[in-house]
Short mmCIF file of C-alpha atoms in Angstrom, two decimals:
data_model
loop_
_atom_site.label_atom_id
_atom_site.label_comp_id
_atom_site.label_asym_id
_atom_site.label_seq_id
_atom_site.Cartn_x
_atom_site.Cartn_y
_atom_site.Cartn_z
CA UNK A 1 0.00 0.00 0.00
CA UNK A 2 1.05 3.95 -0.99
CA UNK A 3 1.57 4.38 2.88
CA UNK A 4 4.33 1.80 3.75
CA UNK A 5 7.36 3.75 5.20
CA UNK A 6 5.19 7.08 5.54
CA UNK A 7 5.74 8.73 8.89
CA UNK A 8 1.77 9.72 10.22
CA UNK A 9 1.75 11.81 13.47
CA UNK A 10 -2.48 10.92 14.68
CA UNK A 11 -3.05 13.77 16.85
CA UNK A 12 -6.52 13.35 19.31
CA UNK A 13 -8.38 16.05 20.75
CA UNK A 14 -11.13 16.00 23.12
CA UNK A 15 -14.33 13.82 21.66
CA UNK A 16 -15.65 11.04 21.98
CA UNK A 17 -15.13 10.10 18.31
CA UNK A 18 -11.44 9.68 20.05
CA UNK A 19 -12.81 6.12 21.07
CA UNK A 20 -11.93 4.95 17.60
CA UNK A 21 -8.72 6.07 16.88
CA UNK A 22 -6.68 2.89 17.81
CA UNK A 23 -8.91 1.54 15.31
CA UNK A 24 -7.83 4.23 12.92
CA UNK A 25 -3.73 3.54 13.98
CA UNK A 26 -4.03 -0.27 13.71
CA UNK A 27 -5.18 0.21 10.17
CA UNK A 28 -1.85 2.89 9.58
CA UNK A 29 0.53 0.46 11.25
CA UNK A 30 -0.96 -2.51 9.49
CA UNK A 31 -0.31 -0.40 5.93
CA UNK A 32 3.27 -0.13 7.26
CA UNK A 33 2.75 3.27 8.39
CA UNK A 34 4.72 4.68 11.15
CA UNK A 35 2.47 6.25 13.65
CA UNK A 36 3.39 8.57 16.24
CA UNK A 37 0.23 9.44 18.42
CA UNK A 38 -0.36 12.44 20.46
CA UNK A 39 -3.05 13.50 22.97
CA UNK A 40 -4.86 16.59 24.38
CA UNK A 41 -5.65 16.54 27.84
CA UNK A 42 -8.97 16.28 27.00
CA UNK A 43 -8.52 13.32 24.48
CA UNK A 44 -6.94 11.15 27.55
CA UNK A 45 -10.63 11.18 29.07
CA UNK A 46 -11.83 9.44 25.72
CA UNK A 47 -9.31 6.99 24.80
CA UNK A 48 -6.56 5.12 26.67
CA UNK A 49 -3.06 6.24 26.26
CA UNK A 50 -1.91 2.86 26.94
CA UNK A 51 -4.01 1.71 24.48
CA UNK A 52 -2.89 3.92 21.86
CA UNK A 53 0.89 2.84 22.76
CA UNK A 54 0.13 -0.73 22.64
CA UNK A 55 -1.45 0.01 18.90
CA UNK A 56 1.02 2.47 17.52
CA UNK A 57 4.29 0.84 19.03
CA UNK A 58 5.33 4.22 20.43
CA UNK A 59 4.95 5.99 23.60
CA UNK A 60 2.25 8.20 23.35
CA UNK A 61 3.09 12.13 23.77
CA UNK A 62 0.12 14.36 25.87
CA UNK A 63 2.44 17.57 26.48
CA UNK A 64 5.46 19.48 24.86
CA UNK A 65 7.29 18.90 28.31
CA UNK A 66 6.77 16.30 30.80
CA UNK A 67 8.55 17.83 33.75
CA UNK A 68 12.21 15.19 32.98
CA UNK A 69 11.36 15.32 28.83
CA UNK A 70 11.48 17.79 26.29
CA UNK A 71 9.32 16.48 23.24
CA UNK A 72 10.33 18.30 20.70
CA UNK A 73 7.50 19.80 18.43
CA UNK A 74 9.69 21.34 16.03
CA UNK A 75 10.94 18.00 15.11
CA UNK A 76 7.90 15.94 15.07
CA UNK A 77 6.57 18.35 12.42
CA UNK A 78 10.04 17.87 10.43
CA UNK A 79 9.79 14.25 11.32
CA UNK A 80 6.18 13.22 9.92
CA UNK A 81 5.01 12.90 5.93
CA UNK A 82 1.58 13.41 7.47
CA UNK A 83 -0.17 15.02 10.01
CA UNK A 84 -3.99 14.03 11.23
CA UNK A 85 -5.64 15.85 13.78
CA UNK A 86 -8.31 13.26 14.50
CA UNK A 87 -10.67 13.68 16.20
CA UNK A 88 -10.64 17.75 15.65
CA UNK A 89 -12.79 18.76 18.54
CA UNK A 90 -14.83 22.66 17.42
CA UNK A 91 -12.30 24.08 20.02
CA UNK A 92 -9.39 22.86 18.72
CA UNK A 93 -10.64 23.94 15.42
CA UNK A 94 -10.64 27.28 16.72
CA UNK A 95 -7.24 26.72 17.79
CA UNK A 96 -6.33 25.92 14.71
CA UNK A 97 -7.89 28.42 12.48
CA UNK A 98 -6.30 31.55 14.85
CA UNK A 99 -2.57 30.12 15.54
CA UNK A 100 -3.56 29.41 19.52
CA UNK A 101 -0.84 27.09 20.82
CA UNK A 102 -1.54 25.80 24.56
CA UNK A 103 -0.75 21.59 24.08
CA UNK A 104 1.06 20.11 21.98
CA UNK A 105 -1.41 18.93 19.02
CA UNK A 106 -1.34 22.62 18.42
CA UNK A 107 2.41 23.39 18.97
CA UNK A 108 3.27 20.50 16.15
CA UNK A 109 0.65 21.66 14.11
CA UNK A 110 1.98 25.26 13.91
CA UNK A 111 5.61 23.55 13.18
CA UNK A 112 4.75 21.29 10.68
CA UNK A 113 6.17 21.46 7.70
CA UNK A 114 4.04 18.33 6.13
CA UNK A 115 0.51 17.98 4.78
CA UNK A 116 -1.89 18.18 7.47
CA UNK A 117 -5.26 16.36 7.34
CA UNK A 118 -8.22 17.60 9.60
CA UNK A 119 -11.21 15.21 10.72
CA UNK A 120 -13.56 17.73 12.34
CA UNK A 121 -16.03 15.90 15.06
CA UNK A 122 -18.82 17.33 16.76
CA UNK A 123 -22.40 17.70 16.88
CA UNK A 124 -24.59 18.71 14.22
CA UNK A 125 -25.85 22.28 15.59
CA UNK A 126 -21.83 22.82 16.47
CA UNK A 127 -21.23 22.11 12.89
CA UNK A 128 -23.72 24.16 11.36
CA UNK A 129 -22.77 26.93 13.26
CA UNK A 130 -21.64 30.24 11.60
CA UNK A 131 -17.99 30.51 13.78
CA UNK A 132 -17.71 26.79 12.96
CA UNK A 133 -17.86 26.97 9.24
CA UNK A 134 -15.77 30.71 9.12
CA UNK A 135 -12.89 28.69 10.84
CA UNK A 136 -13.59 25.76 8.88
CA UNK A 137 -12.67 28.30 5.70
CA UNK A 138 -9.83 29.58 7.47
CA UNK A 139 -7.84 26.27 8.13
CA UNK A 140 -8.94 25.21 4.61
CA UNK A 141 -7.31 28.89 3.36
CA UNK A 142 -3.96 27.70 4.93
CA UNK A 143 -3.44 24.90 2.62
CA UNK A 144 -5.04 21.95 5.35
CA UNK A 145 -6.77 18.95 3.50
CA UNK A 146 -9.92 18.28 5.35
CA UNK A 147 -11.59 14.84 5.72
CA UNK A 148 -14.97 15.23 5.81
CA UNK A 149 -17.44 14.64 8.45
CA UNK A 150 -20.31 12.18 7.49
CA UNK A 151 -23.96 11.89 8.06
CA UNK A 152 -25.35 9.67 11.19
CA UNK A 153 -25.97 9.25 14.67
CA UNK A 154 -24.50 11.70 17.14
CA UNK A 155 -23.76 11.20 20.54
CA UNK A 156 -26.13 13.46 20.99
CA UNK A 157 -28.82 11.24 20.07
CA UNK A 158 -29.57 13.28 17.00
CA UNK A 159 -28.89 12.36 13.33
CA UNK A 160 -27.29 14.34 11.03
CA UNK A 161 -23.47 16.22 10.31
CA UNK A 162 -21.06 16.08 12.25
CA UNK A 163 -20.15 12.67 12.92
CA UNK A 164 -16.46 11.60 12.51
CA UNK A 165 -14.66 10.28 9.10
CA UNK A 166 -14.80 6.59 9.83
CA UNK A 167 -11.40 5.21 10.08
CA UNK A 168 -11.33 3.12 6.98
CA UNK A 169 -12.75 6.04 4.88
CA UNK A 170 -9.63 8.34 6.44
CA UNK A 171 -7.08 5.54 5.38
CA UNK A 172 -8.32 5.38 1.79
CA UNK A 173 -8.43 9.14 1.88
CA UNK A 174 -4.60 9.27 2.74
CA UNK A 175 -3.56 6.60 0.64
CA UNK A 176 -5.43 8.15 -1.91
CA UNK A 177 -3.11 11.08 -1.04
CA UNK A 178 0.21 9.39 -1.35
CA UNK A 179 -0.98 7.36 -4.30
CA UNK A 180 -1.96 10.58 -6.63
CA UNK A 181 0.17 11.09 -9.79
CA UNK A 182 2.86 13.15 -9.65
CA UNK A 183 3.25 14.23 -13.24
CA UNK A 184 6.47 16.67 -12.09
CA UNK A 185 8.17 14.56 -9.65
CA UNK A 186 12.03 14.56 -10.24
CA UNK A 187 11.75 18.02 -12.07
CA UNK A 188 13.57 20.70 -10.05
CA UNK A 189 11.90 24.57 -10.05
CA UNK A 190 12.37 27.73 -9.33
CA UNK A 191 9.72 29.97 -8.29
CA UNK A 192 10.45 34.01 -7.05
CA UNK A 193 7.69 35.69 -4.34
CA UNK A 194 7.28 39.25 -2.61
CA UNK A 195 8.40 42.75 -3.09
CA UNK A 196 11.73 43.86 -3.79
CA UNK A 197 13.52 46.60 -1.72
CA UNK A 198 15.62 48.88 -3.58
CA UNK A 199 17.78 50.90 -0.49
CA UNK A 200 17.84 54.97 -1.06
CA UNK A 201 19.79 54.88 2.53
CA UNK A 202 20.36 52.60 5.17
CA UNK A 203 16.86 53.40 6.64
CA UNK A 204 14.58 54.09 3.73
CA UNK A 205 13.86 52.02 0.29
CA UNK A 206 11.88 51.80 -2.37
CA UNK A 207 9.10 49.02 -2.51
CA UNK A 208 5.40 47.60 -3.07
CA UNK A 209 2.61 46.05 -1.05
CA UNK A 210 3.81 42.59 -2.22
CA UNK A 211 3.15 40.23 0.57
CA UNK A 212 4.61 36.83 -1.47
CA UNK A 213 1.06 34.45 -0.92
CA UNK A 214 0.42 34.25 -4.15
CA UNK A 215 4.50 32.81 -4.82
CA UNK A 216 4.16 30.71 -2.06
CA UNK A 217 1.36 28.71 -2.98
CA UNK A 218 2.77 28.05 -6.21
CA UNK A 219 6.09 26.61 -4.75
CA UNK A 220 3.74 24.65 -2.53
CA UNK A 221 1.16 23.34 -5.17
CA UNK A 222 5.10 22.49 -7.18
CA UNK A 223 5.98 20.20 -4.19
CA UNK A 224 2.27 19.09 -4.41
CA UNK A 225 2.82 17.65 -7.82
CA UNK A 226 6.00 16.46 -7.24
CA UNK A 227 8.74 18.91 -8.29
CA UNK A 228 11.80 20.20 -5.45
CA UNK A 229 11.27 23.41 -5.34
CA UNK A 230 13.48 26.82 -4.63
CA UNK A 231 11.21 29.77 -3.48
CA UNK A 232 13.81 32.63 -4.09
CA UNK A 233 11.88 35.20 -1.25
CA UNK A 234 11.68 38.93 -1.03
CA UNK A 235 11.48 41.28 2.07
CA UNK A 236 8.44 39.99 4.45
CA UNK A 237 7.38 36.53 2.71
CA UNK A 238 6.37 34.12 5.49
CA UNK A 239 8.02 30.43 5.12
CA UNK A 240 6.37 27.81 3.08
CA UNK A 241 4.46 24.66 4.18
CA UNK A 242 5.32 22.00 3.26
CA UNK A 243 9.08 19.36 2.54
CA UNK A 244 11.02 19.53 -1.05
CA UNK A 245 10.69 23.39 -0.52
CA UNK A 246 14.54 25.42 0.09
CA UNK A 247 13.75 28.85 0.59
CA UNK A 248 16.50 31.53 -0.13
CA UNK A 249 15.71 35.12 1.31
CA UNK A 250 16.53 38.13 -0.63
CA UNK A 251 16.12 41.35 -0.65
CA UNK A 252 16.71 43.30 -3.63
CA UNK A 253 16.27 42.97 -7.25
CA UNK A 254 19.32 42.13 -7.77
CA UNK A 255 19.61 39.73 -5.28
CA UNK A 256 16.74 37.90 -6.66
CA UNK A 257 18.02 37.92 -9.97
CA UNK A 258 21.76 36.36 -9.11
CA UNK A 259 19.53 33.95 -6.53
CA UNK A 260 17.34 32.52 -9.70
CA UNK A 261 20.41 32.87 -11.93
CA UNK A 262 22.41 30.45 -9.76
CA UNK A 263 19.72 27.86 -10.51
CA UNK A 264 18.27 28.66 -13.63
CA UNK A 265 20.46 26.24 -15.63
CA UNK A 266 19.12 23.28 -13.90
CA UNK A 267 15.78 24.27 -13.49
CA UNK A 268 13.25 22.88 -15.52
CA UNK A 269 10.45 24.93 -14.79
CA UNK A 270 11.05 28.53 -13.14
CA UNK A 271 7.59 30.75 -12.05
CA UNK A 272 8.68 34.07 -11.57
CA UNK A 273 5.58 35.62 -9.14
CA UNK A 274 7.61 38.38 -7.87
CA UNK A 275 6.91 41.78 -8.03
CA UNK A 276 10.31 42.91 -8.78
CA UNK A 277 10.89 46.45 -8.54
CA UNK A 278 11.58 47.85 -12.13
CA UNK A 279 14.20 50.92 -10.62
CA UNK A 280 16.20 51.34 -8.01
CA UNK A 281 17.95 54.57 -7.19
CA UNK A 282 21.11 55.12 -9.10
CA UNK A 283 23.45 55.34 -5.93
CA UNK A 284 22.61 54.88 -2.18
CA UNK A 285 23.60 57.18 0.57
CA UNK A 286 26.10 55.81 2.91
CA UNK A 287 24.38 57.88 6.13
CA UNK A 288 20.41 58.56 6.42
CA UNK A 289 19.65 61.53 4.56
CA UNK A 290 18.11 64.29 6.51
CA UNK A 291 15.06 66.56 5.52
CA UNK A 292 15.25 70.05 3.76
CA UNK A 293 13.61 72.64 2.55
CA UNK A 294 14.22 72.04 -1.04
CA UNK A 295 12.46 69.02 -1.74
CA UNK A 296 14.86 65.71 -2.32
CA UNK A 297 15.40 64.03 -6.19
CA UNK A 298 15.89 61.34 -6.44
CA UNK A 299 18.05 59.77 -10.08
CA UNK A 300 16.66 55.80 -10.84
CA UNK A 301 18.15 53.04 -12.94
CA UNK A 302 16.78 50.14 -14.54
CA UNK A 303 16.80 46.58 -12.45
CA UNK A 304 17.76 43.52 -14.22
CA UNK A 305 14.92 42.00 -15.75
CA UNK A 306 14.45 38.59 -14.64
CA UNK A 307 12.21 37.21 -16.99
CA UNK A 308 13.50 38.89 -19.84
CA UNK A 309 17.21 36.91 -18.80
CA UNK A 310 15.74 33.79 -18.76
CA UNK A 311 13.50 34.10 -21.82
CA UNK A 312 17.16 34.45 -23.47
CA UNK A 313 18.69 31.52 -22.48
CA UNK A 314 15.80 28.89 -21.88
CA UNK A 315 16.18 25.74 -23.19
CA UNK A 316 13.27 23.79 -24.84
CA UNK A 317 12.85 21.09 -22.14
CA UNK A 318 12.50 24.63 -19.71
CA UNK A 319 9.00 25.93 -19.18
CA UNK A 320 8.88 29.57 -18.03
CA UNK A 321 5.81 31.36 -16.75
CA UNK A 322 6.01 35.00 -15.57
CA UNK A 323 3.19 37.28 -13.72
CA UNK A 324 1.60 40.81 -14.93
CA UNK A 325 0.07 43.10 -12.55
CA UNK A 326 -1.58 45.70 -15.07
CA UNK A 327 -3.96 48.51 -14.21
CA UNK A 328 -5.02 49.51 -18.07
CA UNK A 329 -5.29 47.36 -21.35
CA UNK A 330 -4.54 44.35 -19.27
CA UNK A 331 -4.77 41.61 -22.07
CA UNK A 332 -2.95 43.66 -24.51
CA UNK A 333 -0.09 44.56 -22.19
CA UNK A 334 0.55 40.98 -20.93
CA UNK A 335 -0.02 39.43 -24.40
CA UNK A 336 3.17 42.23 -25.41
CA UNK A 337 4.52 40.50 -21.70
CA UNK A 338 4.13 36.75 -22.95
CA UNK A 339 5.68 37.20 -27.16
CA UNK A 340 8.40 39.96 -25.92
CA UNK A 341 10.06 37.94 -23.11
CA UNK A 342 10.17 34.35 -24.66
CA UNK A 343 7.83 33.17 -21.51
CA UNK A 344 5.52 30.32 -22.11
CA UNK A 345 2.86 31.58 -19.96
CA UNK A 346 1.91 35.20 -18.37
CA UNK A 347 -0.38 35.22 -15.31
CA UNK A 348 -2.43 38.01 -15.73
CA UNK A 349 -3.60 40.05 -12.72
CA UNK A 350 -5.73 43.18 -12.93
CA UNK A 351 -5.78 45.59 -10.12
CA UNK A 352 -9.18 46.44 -11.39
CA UNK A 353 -10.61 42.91 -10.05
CA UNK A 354 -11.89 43.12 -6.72
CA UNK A 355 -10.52 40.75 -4.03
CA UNK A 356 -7.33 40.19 -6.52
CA UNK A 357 -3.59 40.83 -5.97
CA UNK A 358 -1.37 42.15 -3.09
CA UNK A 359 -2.23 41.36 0.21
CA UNK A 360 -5.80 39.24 -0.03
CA UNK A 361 -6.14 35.46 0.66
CA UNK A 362 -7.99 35.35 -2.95
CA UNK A 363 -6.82 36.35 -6.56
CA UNK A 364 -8.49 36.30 -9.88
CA UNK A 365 -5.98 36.00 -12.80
CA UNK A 366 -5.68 35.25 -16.39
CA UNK A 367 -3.87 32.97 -18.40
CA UNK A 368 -1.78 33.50 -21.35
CA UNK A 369 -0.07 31.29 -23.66
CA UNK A 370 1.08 31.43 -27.47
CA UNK A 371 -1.34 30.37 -30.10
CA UNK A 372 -4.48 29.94 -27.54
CA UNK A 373 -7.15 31.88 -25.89
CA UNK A 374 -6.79 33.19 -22.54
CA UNK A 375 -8.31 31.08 -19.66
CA UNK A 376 -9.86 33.21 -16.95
CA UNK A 377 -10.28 31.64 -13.72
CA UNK A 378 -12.89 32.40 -11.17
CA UNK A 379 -11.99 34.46 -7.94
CA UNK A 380 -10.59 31.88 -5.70
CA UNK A 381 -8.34 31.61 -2.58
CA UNK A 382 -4.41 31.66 -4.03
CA UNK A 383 -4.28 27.98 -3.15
CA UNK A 384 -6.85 27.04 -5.58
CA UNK A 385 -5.48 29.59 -8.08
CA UNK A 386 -1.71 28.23 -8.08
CA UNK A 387 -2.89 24.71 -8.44
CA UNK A 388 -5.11 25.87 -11.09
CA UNK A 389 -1.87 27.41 -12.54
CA UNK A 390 -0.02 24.34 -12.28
CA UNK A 391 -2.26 22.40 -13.34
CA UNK A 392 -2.53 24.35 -16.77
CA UNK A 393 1.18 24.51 -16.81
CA UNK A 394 1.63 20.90 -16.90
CA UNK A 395 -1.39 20.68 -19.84
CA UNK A 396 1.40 23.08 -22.04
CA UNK A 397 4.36 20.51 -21.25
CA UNK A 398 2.52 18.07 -21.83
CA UNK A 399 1.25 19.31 -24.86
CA UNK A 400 4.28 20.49 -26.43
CA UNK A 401 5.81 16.79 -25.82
CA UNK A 402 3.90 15.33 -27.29
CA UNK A 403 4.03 17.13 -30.25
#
């Protein structure tokens, strides 16, 4: 089975859907899973710790410090392939959905850098509610797979939502996971995120309202379809979820542009997402330049230009795919963006599209590519837009080997 060898932390929280989880880990160990199990406080009134120990092989972790041991969250969330937080109590939900760390489900959860599957359990008027469903969004927005809840009988007494993924559904939903084509695996790629920050002294600089989401989900939906990713960073970005991700912070456009150029020659696919500043002041002052009366001028230069470089020297078994951030004749500018620059695809955001570009959880775009129409996707959170992305990337490799 896909999960022999996988490393699967189980993490319980505080239902009593808990009572079938060393069902759920004697199905993992039996697929050759490794299981490492952890516990709430709460979850120990449910289920056995012993129990769980006996079933998983492993001693079963309830806090980050036991008084004598240290267990290290940082490295169980480098350690594991998978994370499931199961059962996912509404509180812990909540936890989860504002970055509240007070046990360790919650400190490994914040740390890990794996996938992380969700099994929400409760009752059916806790499900339904509004806060329940907003953080249900929420954890979904930061890149968590959820496995459903199902339709039945409550503790409650009541039938309806609510009711815990049965274990055998949440093993064929992970090996489902692990067993999902990877149509890039073994292809290394490149992909550039957030602002640039082009120095006028050593206290001031020139910039944008780049926050690097959109750059990160794209390295993340890469590792997603197999490729080893290096997310090249600007000022600010937040680090990536997710292993087969090195991230290299930079700060200016230059920077990013001998960061991407290091790599580009082995790179077979390189997304440049960055919003690269196109000047930067001709010199920089050495001390921080004071106000006067006179007003201050200020003499720019042209930055390298990334995507131009690359366009020059890619090779045919490269694909490159740039972004355009346009305010007025969108379509015409990024089509000049796509046949200028050598680029097999432009990403086309318009400032003019509400809920798209810097700084929301949601973008709208574009897609350009020679010799076809342009494919407008819905608005959608920026994980469902860089899949979307790479998913339509993959159709133009795939499509131009098999030509």
């Amino acid at each position: 089975m896909s999960l022999k060898g996988k490393k699967i932390i189980v993490a319980a929280t505080g239902s009593i859907a808990a009572y079938k989880i060393p069902h759920f880990v004697r199905l993992l160990v039996k697929a050759g899973a490794e299981v490492q199990v952890l516990l709430t406080a709460s979850a120990a009134g449910f289920v056995s710790p012993l129990a769980l120990s006996t079933v998983s092989g492993r001693p079963v972790l309830a806090d980050v410090a036991d008084g004598a041991t240290w267990n290290n969250h940082v490295a169980l969330g480098l350690w594991a392939d998978a994370m499931v937080i199961a059962p996912c109590s509404t509180n812990t939900l909540g936890k989860l959905a504002n970055g509240l760390c007070d046990n360790i489900v919650c400190a490994v959860y914040l740390s890990a850098r794996c996938p992380v599957f969700i099994a929400p359990a409760m009752d059916e008027d806790m499900w339904h509610h509004p806060s329940t469903q907003a953080n249900m969004g929420r954890v979904q927005a930061y890149g968590n797979h959820i496995l459903p809840s199902e339709y039945g009988e409550l503790a409650s007494g009541l039938v309806g939502m609510g009711r815990m993924a049965e274990p055998e559904h949440m093993l064929q939903m992970l090996a489902k996971f692990f067993t999902t084509d990877r149509p890039l695996k073994g292809k290394k790629a490149i992909v550039t995120a957030g602002p640039t920050y082009e120095r006028i002294d050593p206290v001031r600089f020139i910039g944008n309202f780049s926050t690097g989401k959109m750059g990160v989900a794209l390295a993340e939906a890469l590792t997603e379809a197999g490729a080893e990713v290096n997310l090249v960073a600007g000022p600010g970005v937040q680090a990536p979820h997710g292993k087969g991700i090195t991230m290299t912070a930079v700060e200016s456009a230059h920077d990013m542009y001998e960061a991407v150029m290091a790599h580009a020659a082995d790179a077979h696919i390189m997304v440049l997402a960055a919003a690269v500043a196109d000047y930067r002041p001709e010199t920089m002052a050495t001390g921080k330049i004071k106000k006067s009366d006179t007003g201050l001028t200020l003499t720019l230069t042209k930055t390298d230009d990334i995507l131009a470089s690359l366009g020059k020297i890619k090779q045919p078994w490269q694909t490159l795919v740039g972004f355009a951030l346009e305010t007025d004749n969108e379509l015409e500018n990024a089509a000049k963006k796509l046949n200028g620059k050598n680029a097999d695809m432009i990403v086309l955001n318009s400032l003019r599209d509400a809920g798209a570009g810097f700084g929301h959880e949601t973008n709208k775009v574009t897609l350009l590519t020679a010799g076809q129409e342009p494919v407008t996707l819905p608005l959608q959170s920026k994980r469902d837009t860089a899949k979307a992305i790479i998913d339509h990337m993959i159709q133009i490799r795939h499509a131009e080997e098999t030509v």
